[in-house]
Every structure is written in structure tokens, then in C-alpha cells.
Tab-separated table of N, CA, C and O in Angstrom:
chain	number	residue	atom	x	y	z
A	20	MET	N	15.823	8.669	-10.439
A	20	MET	CA	15.415	8.013	-9.214
A	20	MET	C	15.016	9.022	-8.137
A	20	MET	O	14.035	8.832	-7.442
A	21	LYS	N	15.785	10.107	-8.019
A	21	LYS	CA	15.484	11.097	-6.982
A	21	LYS	C	14.109	11.713	-7.172
A	21	LYS	O	13.404	11.961	-6.204
A	22	LYS	N	13.729	11.950	-8.437
A	22	LYS	CA	12.425	12.538	-8.707
A	22	LYS	C	11.311	11.583	-8.276
A	22	LYS	O	10.352	11.990	-7.626
A	23	ARG	N	11.459	10.297	-8.611
A	23	ARG	CA	10.457	9.309	-8.202
A	23	ARG	C	10.380	9.196	-6.690
A	23	ARG	O	9.307	9.090	-6.104
A	24	ARG	N	11.530	9.197	-6.054
A	24	ARG	CA	11.560	9.092	-4.592
A	24	ARG	C	10.850	10.281	-3.952
A	24	ARG	O	10.065	10.132	-3.034
A	25	LYS	N	11.125	11.474	-4.462
A	25	LYS	CA	10.465	12.667	-3.919
A	25	LYS	C	8.958	12.603	-4.113
A	25	LYS	O	8.194	12.975	-3.223
A	26	LEU	N	8.532	12.128	-5.287
A	26	LEU	CA	7.092	12.001	-5.540
A	26	LEU	C	6.460	10.990	-4.584
A	26	LEU	O	5.382	11.233	-4.027
A	27	ASN	N	7.125	9.844	-4.393
A	27	ASN	CA	6.602	8.833	-3.471
A	27	ASN	C	6.564	9.346	-2.033
A	27	ASN	O	5.594	9.133	-1.309
A	28	GLU	N	7.608	10.035	-1.616
A	28	GLU	CA	7.644	10.585	-0.258
A	28	GLU	C	6.539	11.627	-0.060
A	28	GLU	O	5.926	11.700	0.992
A	29	LYS	N	6.287	12.421	-1.085
A	29	LYS	CA	5.245	13.444	-0.996
A	29	LYS	C	3.855	12.813	-0.940
A	29	LYS	O	3.011	13.215	-0.140
A	30	LYS	N	3.630	11.801	-1.750
A	30	LYS	CA	2.313	11.177	-1.820
A	30	LYS	C	2.013	10.302	-0.608
A	30	LYS	O	0.918	10.352	-0.056
A	31	PHE	N	2.970	9.496	-0.178
A	31	PHE	CA	2.692	8.496	0.858
A	31	PHE	C	3.004	8.957	2.285
A	31	PHE	O	2.435	8.427	3.223
A	32	LYS	N	3.907	9.878	2.476
A	32	LYS	CA	4.245	10.448	3.788
A	32	LYS	C	4.975	9.481	4.733
A	32	LYS	O	5.745	9.918	5.549
A	33	HIS	N	4.681	8.186	4.668
A	33	HIS	CA	5.318	7.213	5.569
A	33	HIS	C	5.998	6.124	4.742
A	33	HIS	O	5.456	5.692	3.731
A	34	TRP	N	7.132	5.655	5.222
A	34	TRP	CA	7.829	4.572	4.537
A	34	TRP	C	8.821	3.940	5.479
A	34	TRP	O	9.163	4.507	6.519
A	35	LYS	N	9.245	2.735	5.095
A	35	LYS	CA	10.318	2.061	5.817
A	35	LYS	C	11.147	1.300	4.801
A	35	LYS	O	10.664	0.944	3.715
A	36	SER	N	12.401	1.056	5.149
A	36	SER	CA	13.310	0.340	4.258
A	36	SER	C	12.978	-1.144	4.264
A	36	SER	O	12.521	-1.687	5.270
A	37	THR	N	13.213	-1.789	3.126
A	37	THR	CA	13.003	-3.232	3.042
A	37	THR	C	14.363	-3.931	3.053
A	37	THR	O	15.390	-3.302	2.769
A	38	PRO	N	14.397	-5.216	3.370
A	38	PRO	CA	15.678	-5.949	3.377
A	38	PRO	C	16.371	-5.949	2.018
A	38	PRO	O	17.585	-6.055	1.945
A	39	ALA	N	15.600	-5.786	0.918
A	39	ALA	CA	16.187	-5.788	-0.432
A	39	ALA	C	16.640	-4.397	-0.863
A	39	ALA	O	16.801	-4.130	-2.056
A	40	LYS	N	16.844	-3.482	0.092
A	40	LYS	CA	17.302	-2.107	-0.153
A	40	LYS	C	16.270	-1.236	-0.867
A	40	LYS	O	16.608	-0.205	-1.427
A	41	GLY	N	15.051	-1.674	-0.891
A	41	GLY	CA	13.974	-0.875	-1.452
A	41	GLY	C	13.243	-0.154	-0.333
A	41	GLY	O	13.772	0.020	0.768
A	42	ARG	N	12.029	0.249	-0.639
A	42	ARG	CA	11.195	0.920	0.362
A	42	ARG	C	9.768	0.404	0.284
A	42	ARG	O	9.311	-0.023	-0.786
A	43	LEU	N	9.090	0.502	1.420
A	43	LEU	CA	7.666	0.212	1.478
A	43	LEU	C	6.981	1.502	1.916
A	43	LEU	O	7.165	1.971	3.031
A	44	TYR	N	6.232	2.090	0.986
A	44	TYR	CA	5.501	3.326	1.263
A	44	TYR	C	4.078	2.984	1.671
A	44	TYR	O	3.513	2.005	1.188
A	45	PHE	N	3.468	3.817	2.524
A	45	PHE	CA	2.089	3.560	2.917
A	45	PHE	C	1.426	4.820	3.459
A	45	PHE	O	2.092	5.744	3.919
A	46	TYR	N	0.094	4.833	3.333
A	46	TYR	CA	-0.739	5.855	3.981
A	46	TYR	C	-2.109	5.257	4.210
A	46	TYR	O	-2.490	4.273	3.579
A	47	ALA	N	-2.846	5.845	5.152
A	47	ALA	CA	-4.167	5.328	5.518
A	47	ALA	C	-5.239	6.373	5.251
A	47	ALA	O	-4.989	7.574	5.324
A	48	VAL	N	-6.427	5.870	4.936
A	48	VAL	CA	-7.592	6.717	4.705
A	48	VAL	C	-8.722	6.196	5.574
A	48	VAL	O	-9.014	4.999	5.555
A	49	GLU	N	-9.336	7.083	6.371
A	49	GLU	CA	-10.454	6.681	7.218
A	49	GLU	C	-11.749	6.720	6.414
A	49	GLU	O	-11.995	7.661	5.668
A	50	GLY	N	-12.591	5.705	6.581
A	50	GLY	CA	-13.871	5.647	5.901
A	50	GLY	C	-14.976	6.259	6.748
A	50	GLY	O	-14.766	6.629	7.899
A	51	LYS	N	-16.183	6.343	6.173
A	51	LYS	CA	-17.333	6.950	6.853
A	51	LYS	C	-17.810	6.156	8.058
A	51	LYS	O	-18.220	6.708	9.056
A	52	TYR	N	-17.795	4.840	7.984
A	52	TYR	CA	-18.410	3.994	8.993
A	52	TYR	C	-17.410	3.292	9.908
A	52	TYR	O	-17.690	2.228	10.449
A	53	GLY	N	-16.253	3.907	10.076
A	53	GLY	CA	-15.263	3.360	10.990
A	53	GLY	C	-14.248	2.441	10.333
A	53	GLY	O	-13.264	2.070	10.958
A	54	TRP	N	-14.513	2.050	9.116
A	54	TRP	CA	-13.543	1.227	8.405
A	54	TRP	C	-12.434	2.120	7.871
A	54	TRP	O	-12.600	3.337	7.761
A	55	SER	N	-11.295	1.518	7.538
A	55	SER	CA	-10.195	2.300	6.986
A	55	SER	C	-9.493	1.493	5.891
A	55	SER	O	-9.611	0.270	5.829
A	56	ALA	N	-8.792	2.210	5.053
A	56	ALA	CA	-8.019	1.578	3.986
A	56	ALA	C	-6.571	2.015	4.127
A	56	ALA	O	-6.277	3.146	4.497
A	57	ARG	N	-5.689	1.093	3.887
A	57	ARG	CA	-4.265	1.390	3.923
A	57	ARG	C	-3.695	1.066	2.540
A	57	ARG	O	-3.891	-0.044	2.041
A	58	TYR	N	-3.039	2.035	1.928
A	58	TYR	CA	-2.437	1.863	0.609
A	58	TYR	C	-0.945	1.632	0.792
A	58	TYR	O	-0.288	2.387	1.511
A	59	LEU	N	-0.450	0.594	0.146
A	59	LEU	CA	0.958	0.227	0.283
A	59	LEU	C	1.609	0.084	-1.094
A	59	LEU	O	0.995	-0.456	-2.013
A	60	LYS	N	2.827	0.569	-1.186
A	60	LYS	CA	3.581	0.487	-2.439
A	60	LYS	C	5.001	0.059	-2.117
A	60	LYS	O	5.689	0.721	-1.346
A	61	GLU	N	5.409	-1.057	-2.691
A	61	GLU	CA	6.767	-1.544	-2.494
A	61	GLU	C	7.587	-1.227	-3.728
A	61	GLU	O	7.146	-1.505	-4.855
A	62	VAL	N	8.745	-0.629	-3.543
A	62	VAL	CA	9.629	-0.283	-4.656
A	62	VAL	C	11.006	-0.907	-4.435
A	62	VAL	O	11.379	-1.231	-3.309
A	63	ASP	N	11.750	-1.067	-5.531
A	63	ASP	CA	13.114	-1.600	-5.411
A	63	ASP	C	14.097	-0.453	-5.172
A	63	ASP	O	13.687	0.706	-4.992
A	64	GLU	N	15.392	-0.762	-5.186
A	64	GLU	CA	16.411	0.251	-4.898
A	64	GLU	C	16.469	1.345	-5.957
A	64	GLU	O	16.996	2.424	-5.715
A	65	LYS	N	15.900	1.079	-7.148
A	65	LYS	CA	15.840	2.097	-8.207
A	65	LYS	C	14.535	2.882	-8.165
A	65	LYS	O	14.241	3.649	-9.065
A	66	GLU	N	13.761	2.624	-7.137
A	66	GLU	CA	12.471	3.296	-6.907
A	66	GLU	C	11.419	2.880	-7.950
A	66	GLU	O	10.459	3.595	-8.217
A	67	GLU	N	11.613	1.705	-8.530
A	67	GLU	CA	10.623	1.170	-9.467
A	67	GLU	C	9.633	0.292	-8.702
A	67	GLU	O	10.027	-0.485	-7.832
A	68	THR	N	8.369	0.418	-9.052
A	68	THR	CA	7.310	-0.277	-8.321
A	68	THR	C	7.389	-1.789	-8.530
A	68	THR	O	7.455	-2.268	-9.657
A	69	ILE	N	7.368	-2.497	-7.407
A	69	ILE	CA	7.345	-3.963	-7.440
A	69	ILE	C	5.919	-4.442	-7.198
A	69	ILE	O	5.446	-5.363	-7.838
A	70	ARG	N	5.249	-3.781	-6.254
A	70	ARG	CA	3.909	-4.216	-5.866
A	70	ARG	C	3.140	-3.032	-5.297
A	70	ARG	O	3.715	-2.177	-4.624
A	71	PHE	N	1.848	-2.982	-5.590
A	71	PHE	CA	0.983	-1.944	-5.045
A	71	PHE	C	-0.324	-2.601	-4.644
A	71	PHE	O	-0.910	-3.341	-5.435
A	72	TRP	N	-0.787	-2.377	-3.404
A	72	TRP	CA	-2.011	-3.003	-2.945
A	72	TRP	C	-2.707	-2.170	-1.878
A	72	TRP	O	-2.131	-1.238	-1.330
A	73	GLN	N	-3.944	-2.522	-1.628
A	73	GLN	CA	-4.790	-1.835	-0.649
A	73	GLN	C	-5.229	-2.869	0.384
A	73	GLN	O	-5.604	-3.987	0.025
A	74	GLU	N	-5.202	-2.476	1.658
A	74	GLU	CA	-5.712	-3.325	2.735
A	74	GLU	C	-6.897	-2.600	3.367
A	74	GLU	O	-6.818	-1.406	3.630
A	75	ILE	N	-7.962	-3.326	3.614
A	75	ILE	CA	-9.156	-2.723	4.199
A	75	ILE	C	-9.387	-3.322	5.588
A	75	ILE	O	-9.445	-4.545	5.735
A	76	TYR	N	-9.500	-2.439	6.583
A	76	TYR	CA	-9.677	-2.844	7.984
A	76	TYR	C	-11.067	-2.449	8.464
A	76	TYR	O	-11.574	-1.390	8.104
A	77	ASP	N	-11.672	-3.281	9.296
A	77	ASP	CA	-12.981	-2.945	9.861
A	77	ASP	C	-12.817	-1.995	11.052
A	77	ASP	O	-11.693	-1.579	11.380
A	78	GLU	N	-13.935	-1.661	11.713
A	78	GLU	CA	-13.903	-0.693	12.804
A	78	GLU	C	-13.116	-1.181	14.021
A	78	GLU	O	-12.708	-0.398	14.868
A	79	LYS	N	-12.839	-2.494	14.097
A	79	LYS	CA	-12.049	-3.052	15.201
A	79	LYS	C	-10.569	-3.184	14.837
A	79	LYS	O	-9.774	-3.681	15.620
A	80	GLY	N	-10.222	-2.776	13.624
A	80	GLY	CA	-8.835	-2.840	13.188
A	80	GLY	C	-8.438	-4.192	12.609
A	80	GLY	O	-7.264	-4.449	12.369
A	81	LYS	N	-9.433	-5.041	12.359
A	81	LYS	CA	-9.151	-6.361	11.797
A	81	LYS	C	-9.082	-6.259	10.271
A	81	LYS	O	-9.968	-5.673	9.642
A	82	LEU	N	-8.036	-6.843	9.681
A	82	LEU	CA	-7.882	-6.837	8.229
A	82	LEU	C	-8.975	-7.690	7.603
A	82	LEU	O	-9.103	-8.869	7.913
A	83	ARG	N	-9.801	-7.088	6.741
A	83	ARG	CA	-10.946	-7.776	6.152
A	83	ARG	C	-10.798	-8.089	4.664
A	83	ARG	O	-11.302	-9.079	4.180
A	84	GLU	N	-10.132	-7.195	3.927
A	84	GLU	CA	-9.976	-7.388	2.488
A	84	GLU	C	-8.604	-6.915	2.040
A	84	GLU	O	-8.017	-6.031	2.653
A	85	VAL	N	-8.142	-7.499	0.952
A	85	VAL	CA	-6.904	-7.064	0.301
A	85	VAL	C	-7.213	-6.907	-1.179
A	85	VAL	O	-7.896	-7.747	-1.770
A	86	HIS	N	-6.724	-5.821	-1.748
A	86	HIS	CA	-6.888	-5.598	-3.178
A	86	HIS	C	-5.517	-5.341	-3.770
A	86	HIS	O	-4.978	-4.243	-3.656
A	87	GLU	N	-4.944	-6.372	-4.383
A	87	GLU	CA	-3.653	-6.206	-5.043
A	87	GLU	C	-3.903	-5.595	-6.408
A	87	GLU	O	-4.663	-6.137	-7.204
A	88	LYS	N	-3.290	-4.440	-6.657
A	88	LYS	CA	-3.544	-3.687	-7.883
A	88	LYS	C	-2.418	-3.801	-8.903
A	88	LYS	O	-2.641	-3.626	-10.096
A	89	TYR	N	-1.190	-4.035	-8.436
A	89	TYR	CA	-0.040	-4.131	-9.334
A	89	TYR	C	0.937	-5.154	-8.787
A	89	TYR	O	1.139	-5.175	-7.578
A	90	PRO	N	1.501	-6.016	-9.558
A	90	PRO	CA	1.603	-6.000	-11.020
A	90	PRO	C	0.355	-6.514	-11.737
A	90	PRO	O	0.200	-6.242	-12.932
A	91	VAL	N	-0.496	-7.247	-11.054
A	91	VAL	CA	-1.725	-7.742	-11.677
A	91	VAL	C	-2.889	-7.363	-10.775
A	91	VAL	O	-2.841	-7.614	-9.566
A	92	ASP	N	-3.912	-6.763	-11.360
A	92	ASP	CA	-5.087	-6.400	-10.578
A	92	ASP	C	-5.898	-7.665	-10.303
A	92	ASP	O	-6.474	-8.251	-11.212
A	93	LYS	N	-5.910	-8.071	-9.033
A	93	LYS	CA	-6.600	-9.306	-8.655
A	93	LYS	C	-7.981	-9.034	-8.075
A	93	LYS	O	-8.662	-9.971	-7.663
A	94	GLY	N	-8.367	-7.748	-8.002
A	94	GLY	CA	-9.665	-7.406	-7.441
A	94	GLY	C	-9.653	-7.549	-5.922
A	94	GLY	O	-8.652	-7.915	-5.319
A	95	HIS	N	-10.792	-7.255	-5.306
A	95	HIS	CA	-10.908	-7.345	-3.854
A	95	HIS	C	-11.019	-8.810	-3.433
A	95	HIS	O	-11.810	-9.557	-4.004
A	96	ILE	N	-10.228	-9.188	-2.468
A	96	ILE	CA	-10.282	-10.543	-1.922
A	96	ILE	C	-10.679	-10.433	-0.461
A	96	ILE	O	-9.944	-9.851	0.347
A	97	LYS	N	-11.859	-10.933	-0.121
A	97	LYS	CA	-12.299	-10.939	1.273
A	97	LYS	C	-11.564	-12.053	1.991
A	97	LYS	O	-11.556	-13.192	1.529
A	98	LEU	N	-10.956	-11.731	3.133
A	98	LEU	CA	-10.093	-12.704	3.791
A	98	LEU	C	-10.855	-13.856	4.420
A	98	LEU	O	-10.305	-14.930	4.589
A	99	ASN	N	-12.113	-13.680	4.740
A	99	ASN	CA	-12.865	-14.803	5.283
A	99	ASN	C	-13.269	-15.784	4.189
A	99	ASN	O	-13.781	-16.852	4.467
A	100	GLU	N	-13.030	-15.441	2.924
A	100	GLU	CA	-13.343	-16.324	1.805
A	100	GLU	C	-12.146	-17.139	1.354
A	100	GLU	O	-12.271	-17.993	0.505
A	101	ILE	N	-10.972	-16.866	1.926
A	101	ILE	CA	-9.757	-17.583	1.485
A	101	ILE	C	-9.745	-18.974	2.081
A	101	ILE	O	-10.039	-19.190	3.197
């Protein structure tokens, strides 16, 4: 568990505890045209991945798309299409 935790801390840099004693890791990447992506990984208390997804924000900071990658890759979902 410690090895996984260290790897997650190194890769994501930011995290917070969850009510289920797990962690939510995240980091952001700025795009060329003002948009940004935020990668999030939720793990349980054993540091095993529960969920991994990407959120895409426009230049105004509005959430525009979500791409859930794990446990099932659901592809990009545009939020105005829901």
C-alpha cells in the first residue's frame, strides 16, 4: 500500500481524504486555447483504484465534458447533451 500511495502522491501532487477513509487524487493540465483538464482518481483505504475520470473545463471555468475511464470507459460525455 505504501508504494502505491507514494506513486499516487508523486503523480497527482494534490489529494484529499474521502469519508470512506480513501483518497481523491487530482491534478490539472492547461490546454492551448484556455481550456483545461482535471484528472481525478479515487482510491479506497488500501489505495486500490475505485474510479478514474477526466473533467474538461472551458476558458470560463465551466465544466463542459466528463470522461470516466475506470472502472468502465464511457468515453467523453458533453454535459450539454445530458
